[in-house]
Amino acid sequence: FNKQGFTLIELIIVISLIAILSGVAIPRLLSFSRTQNLEQAILDFESSLYKARSLSIDSVTNSSGSQAEWGILVTSDSTYALGQRDSGTSDTLTVKESYSLPDNVSVSPSGSSIQSVFERISGRCIEGARTYTFTEFSGSSGTIVVYDSGRIEN
């Protein structure tokens, strides 16, 4: 007797195995994706801080030709910007580039200031030390610390 195809029992077993494996794999994949979004947001923000500090140290001039200080300005819990201001002023930064965080990731700076501005030539953080806390909607979080010396730590 030559049989072709699968029996109903064989199909039910295979479908059950696929359902069990999917039930384990999908939540792990979603968790991994959320963790990657958070880590990427932190790395992007850190990169922008390094860029602002580098521009300040290099004493890049602004559009009017005067020396400028550069920094990062948190514009909302999901956006931030790279900006500049005239050296020696306490003005808010003029936005030059804007960035958005991934969906479901937010940032909140410590203290009353929403910006970290770096001093020309020395690269020191003018506003003093600041901690930026990144939170993913499921509760995972990470931080970046900007010390008053200008050192950036993730």
CSV table of C-alpha atoms in Angstrom, one decimal:
chain,number,residue,atom,x,y,z
A,1,PHE,CA,0.0,0.0,0.0
A,2,ASN,CA,1.6,3.3,-1.2
A,3,LYS,CA,0.4,6.3,0.7
A,4,GLN,CA,0.9,9.9,-0.4
A,5,GLY,CA,0.6,13.1,1.7
A,6,PHE,CA,0.5,13.5,5.5
A,7,THR,CA,-2.0,12.2,8.0
A,8,LEU,CA,-4.1,14.5,10.0
A,9,ILE,CA,-2.1,13.7,13.2
A,10,GLU,CA,1.2,14.6,11.5
A,11,LEU,CA,-0.2,17.9,10.4
A,12,ILE,CA,-1.6,18.7,13.8
A,13,ILE,CA,1.8,17.9,15.4
A,14,VAL,CA,3.7,20.1,12.9
A,15,ILE,CA,1.3,23.0,13.4
A,16,SER,CA,1.5,22.7,17.1
A,17,LEU,CA,5.3,22.8,17.1
A,18,ILE,CA,5.3,25.9,14.8
A,19,ALA,CA,2.8,27.6,17.2
A,20,ILE,CA,4.9,26.8,20.3
A,21,LEU,CA,8.2,28.0,18.6
A,22,SER,CA,6.5,31.2,17.4
A,23,GLY,CA,5.1,31.8,20.9
A,24,VAL,CA,8.6,31.8,22.3
A,25,ALA,CA,10.4,33.5,19.4
A,26,ILE,CA,8.2,36.5,18.7
A,27,PRO,CA,8.2,38.1,22.2
A,28,ARG,CA,12.0,37.7,22.2
A,29,LEU,CA,12.3,39.3,18.8
A,30,LEU,CA,10.1,42.2,19.8
A,31,SER,CA,12.2,42.7,23.0
A,32,PHE,CA,15.4,42.6,21.0
A,33,SER,CA,14.0,45.2,18.6
A,34,ARG,CA,13.0,47.6,21.4
A,35,THR,CA,16.4,47.2,23.1
A,36,GLN,CA,18.2,47.9,19.8
A,37,ASN,CA,16.0,51.1,19.3
A,38,LEU,CA,17.0,52.3,22.7
A,39,GLU,CA,20.7,51.6,22.2
A,40,GLN,CA,20.7,53.2,18.8
A,41,ALA,CA,19.0,56.3,20.2
A,42,ILE,CA,21.7,56.6,22.9
A,43,LEU,CA,24.6,56.1,20.4
A,44,ASP,CA,23.1,58.7,18.0
A,45,PHE,CA,22.7,61.3,20.8
A,46,GLU,CA,26.2,60.6,22.1
A,47,SER,CA,27.5,61.1,18.5
A,48,SER,CA,25.8,64.4,18.3
A,49,LEU,CA,27.3,65.5,21.7
A,50,TYR,CA,30.8,64.6,20.3
A,51,LYS,CA,30.1,66.6,17.2
A,52,ALA,CA,29.0,69.6,19.1
A,53,ARG,CA,32.1,69.5,21.4
A,54,SER,CA,34.3,69.0,18.3
A,55,LEU,CA,32.8,72.0,16.5
A,56,SER,CA,33.3,74.1,19.7
A,57,ILE,CA,36.9,73.0,20.1
A,58,ASP,CA,37.7,73.7,16.5
A,59,SER,CA,36.1,77.2,17.0
A,60,VAL,CA,33.9,77.0,14.0
A,61,THR,CA,32.5,80.4,13.3
A,62,ASN,CA,28.8,81.1,12.9
A,63,SER,CA,27.1,82.7,9.9
A,64,SER,CA,28.0,86.3,11.1
A,65,GLY,CA,31.7,85.4,11.2
A,66,SER,CA,32.0,85.5,15.0
A,67,GLN,CA,33.3,82.6,17.2
A,68,ALA,CA,30.5,80.2,18.2
A,69,GLU,CA,29.9,77.7,20.9
A,70,TRP,CA,28.1,74.5,19.9
A,71,GLY,CA,25.8,72.2,21.9
A,72,ILE,CA,22.8,70.0,22.0
A,73,LEU,CA,19.3,71.2,22.8
A,74,VAL,CA,16.5,68.8,23.9
A,75,THR,CA,13.5,70.3,22.1
A,76,SER,CA,11.0,67.7,23.3
A,77,ASP,CA,11.0,64.2,24.9
A,78,SER,CA,11.5,62.7,21.5
A,79,THR,CA,13.5,65.3,19.6
A,80,TYR,CA,16.8,67.1,20.0
A,81,ALA,CA,19.0,69.5,18.0
A,82,LEU,CA,22.5,70.5,17.3
A,83,GLY,CA,22.9,74.2,17.6
A,84,GLN,CA,25.2,77.1,18.1
A,85,ARG,CA,25.3,80.5,19.8
A,86,ASP,CA,27.8,83.4,20.0
A,87,SER,CA,30.7,82.7,22.3
A,88,GLY,CA,30.3,84.1,25.8
A,89,THR,CA,26.5,84.6,25.7
A,90,SER,CA,23.9,82.7,27.6
A,91,ASP,CA,21.5,82.6,24.8
A,92,THR,CA,19.5,79.5,23.8
A,93,LEU,CA,21.2,77.7,20.9
A,94,THR,CA,20.2,78.4,17.3
A,95,VAL,CA,19.2,75.1,15.8
A,96,LYS,CA,21.3,73.9,12.9
A,97,GLU,CA,20.3,70.2,12.7
A,98,SER,CA,17.3,68.5,14.2
A,99,TYR,CA,17.0,64.8,15.1
A,100,SER,CA,14.2,62.5,16.2
A,101,LEU,CA,14.4,59.6,18.5
A,102,PRO,CA,13.0,56.2,17.5
A,103,ASP,CA,9.3,55.5,18.3
A,104,ASN,CA,8.7,54.7,21.9
A,105,VAL,CA,12.0,56.2,23.1
A,106,SER,CA,12.2,59.4,25.1
A,107,VAL,CA,14.9,61.5,26.6
A,108,SER,CA,14.9,63.7,29.6
A,109,PRO,CA,17.8,65.9,30.8
A,110,SER,CA,18.6,66.4,34.5
A,111,GLY,CA,18.5,69.8,36.0
A,112,SER,CA,16.7,72.9,34.8
A,113,SER,CA,18.6,73.4,31.5
A,114,ILE,CA,17.6,71.5,28.4
A,115,GLN,CA,20.9,72.1,26.7
A,116,SER,CA,24.6,71.2,27.0
A,117,VAL,CA,26.9,73.8,25.4
A,118,PHE,CA,30.6,73.3,25.0
A,119,GLU,CA,33.1,76.1,25.5
A,120,ARG,CA,35.3,77.2,22.6
A,121,ILE,CA,38.8,75.7,22.4
A,122,SER,CA,38.6,73.8,25.8
A,123,GLY,CA,35.5,71.8,25.1
A,124,ARG,CA,34.3,72.2,28.7
A,125,CYS,CA,30.5,71.9,29.3
A,126,ILE,CA,29.4,75.5,30.2
A,127,GLU,CA,26.1,74.5,31.9
A,128,GLY,CA,27.9,72.0,34.2
A,129,ALA,CA,27.4,68.3,34.4
A,130,ARG,CA,24.2,66.9,32.9
A,131,THR,CA,22.7,63.5,32.8
A,132,TYR,CA,20.4,62.5,29.9
A,133,THR,CA,18.1,59.6,30.6
A,134,PHE,CA,16.7,57.6,27.8
A,135,THR,CA,13.6,55.5,28.4
A,136,GLU,CA,11.9,52.9,26.2
A,137,PHE,CA,8.1,52.5,26.7
A,138,SER,CA,8.6,49.0,28.2
A,139,GLY,CA,10.7,50.4,31.0
A,140,SER,CA,14.2,49.8,29.7
A,141,SER,CA,16.5,52.8,30.1
A,142,GLY,CA,20.0,54.1,29.6
A,143,THR,CA,21.9,57.3,30.4
A,144,ILE,CA,24.6,59.6,29.0
A,145,VAL,CA,26.5,61.8,31.3
A,146,VAL,CA,28.2,65.0,30.2
A,147,TYR,CA,30.7,66.2,32.8
A,148,ASP,CA,31.6,69.8,33.3
A,149,SER,CA,35.1,68.9,32.0
A,150,GLY,CA,33.4,68.1,28.6
A,151,ARG,CA,33.9,64.3,29.0
A,152,ILE,CA,31.0,62.3,27.6
A,153,GLU,CA,30.2,58.9,29.1
A,154,ASN,CA,27.6,56.3,28.0
